[in-house]
Amino acid sequence: MVVMAHAVGSPEFYWAIVAEVSLLVWTGLLLVAPRLSGLAATAGASASWGSPPPCWPP
């Protein structure tokens, strides 16, 4: 049985849905953003954040 914290139809119920969806969206953006920005494409998928970029001067 599912216990709901807010009554269906109340403003708090809809704000809880908005908060849950926005949390999922932000989590997805944090996971996808490095690939979209090109960091993972240029440095390689297995590179760590501490390594310099591949075009770093010697």
GROMACS .gro file of C-alpha atoms in nm:
model
   58
    1MET     CA    1   0.000   0.000   0.000
    2VAL     CA    2   0.128   0.345  -0.090
    3VAL     CA    3   0.096   0.618   0.171
    4MET     CA    4   0.078   0.967   0.022
    5ALA     CA    5   0.204   1.269   0.211
    6HIS     CA    6  -0.039   1.510   0.042
    7ALA     CA    7  -0.402   1.482  -0.059
    8VAL     CA    8  -0.459   1.438  -0.431
    9GLY     CA    9  -0.576   1.767  -0.578
   10SER     CA   10  -0.405   1.986  -0.320
   11PRO     CA   11  -0.141   2.239  -0.428
   12GLU     CA   12   0.121   2.053  -0.226
   13PHE     CA   13   0.051   1.737  -0.425
   14TYR     CA   14   0.120   1.911  -0.755
   15TRP     CA   15   0.429   2.089  -0.619
   16ALA     CA   16   0.563   1.750  -0.508
   17ILE     CA   17   0.520   1.619  -0.863
   18VAL     CA   18   0.696   1.926  -1.007
   19ALA     CA   19   0.981   1.886  -0.759
   20GLU     CA   20   1.022   1.517  -0.838
   21VAL     CA   21   1.025   1.574  -1.214
   22SER     CA   22   1.268   1.866  -1.189
   23LEU     CA   23   1.499   1.656  -0.972
   24LEU     CA   24   1.506   1.388  -1.240
   25VAL     CA   25   1.572   1.649  -1.511
   26TRP     CA   26   1.862   1.807  -1.320
   27THR     CA   27   2.012   1.465  -1.250
   28GLY     CA   28   1.992   1.380  -1.618
   29LEU     CA   29   2.152   1.708  -1.717
   30LEU     CA   30   2.439   1.656  -1.475
   31LEU     CA   31   2.504   1.314  -1.623
   32VAL     CA   32   2.476   1.422  -1.988
   33ALA     CA   33   2.632   1.772  -1.975
   34PRO     CA   34   2.998   1.661  -1.989
   35ARG     CA   35   2.928   1.462  -2.304
   36LEU     CA   36   2.738   1.748  -2.463
   37SER     CA   37   3.014   1.998  -2.385
   38GLY     CA   38   3.275   1.779  -2.553
   39LEU     CA   39   3.480   1.703  -2.242
   40ALA     CA   40   3.417   1.333  -2.260
   41ALA     CA   41   3.456   1.326  -2.639
   42THR     CA   42   3.799   1.495  -2.641
   43ALA     CA   43   3.946   1.345  -2.324
   44GLY     CA   44   3.801   0.999  -2.372
   45ALA     CA   45   3.527   0.833  -2.176
   46SER     CA   46   3.768   0.669  -1.930
   47ALA     CA   47   3.969   0.985  -1.850
   48SER     CA   48   3.946   1.119  -1.499
   49TRP     CA   49   3.860   1.480  -1.413
   50GLY     CA   50   4.213   1.534  -1.276
   51SER     CA   51   4.392   1.468  -1.604
   52PRO     CA   52   4.487   1.763  -1.828
   53PRO     CA   53   4.323   1.804  -2.168
   54PRO     CA   54   4.492   1.624  -2.462
   55CYS     CA   55   4.624   1.950  -2.611
   56TRP     CA   56   4.804   2.048  -2.289
   57PRO     CA   57   5.148   2.203  -2.364
   58PRO     CA   58   5.448   1.986  -2.270
   0.00000   0.00000   0.00000
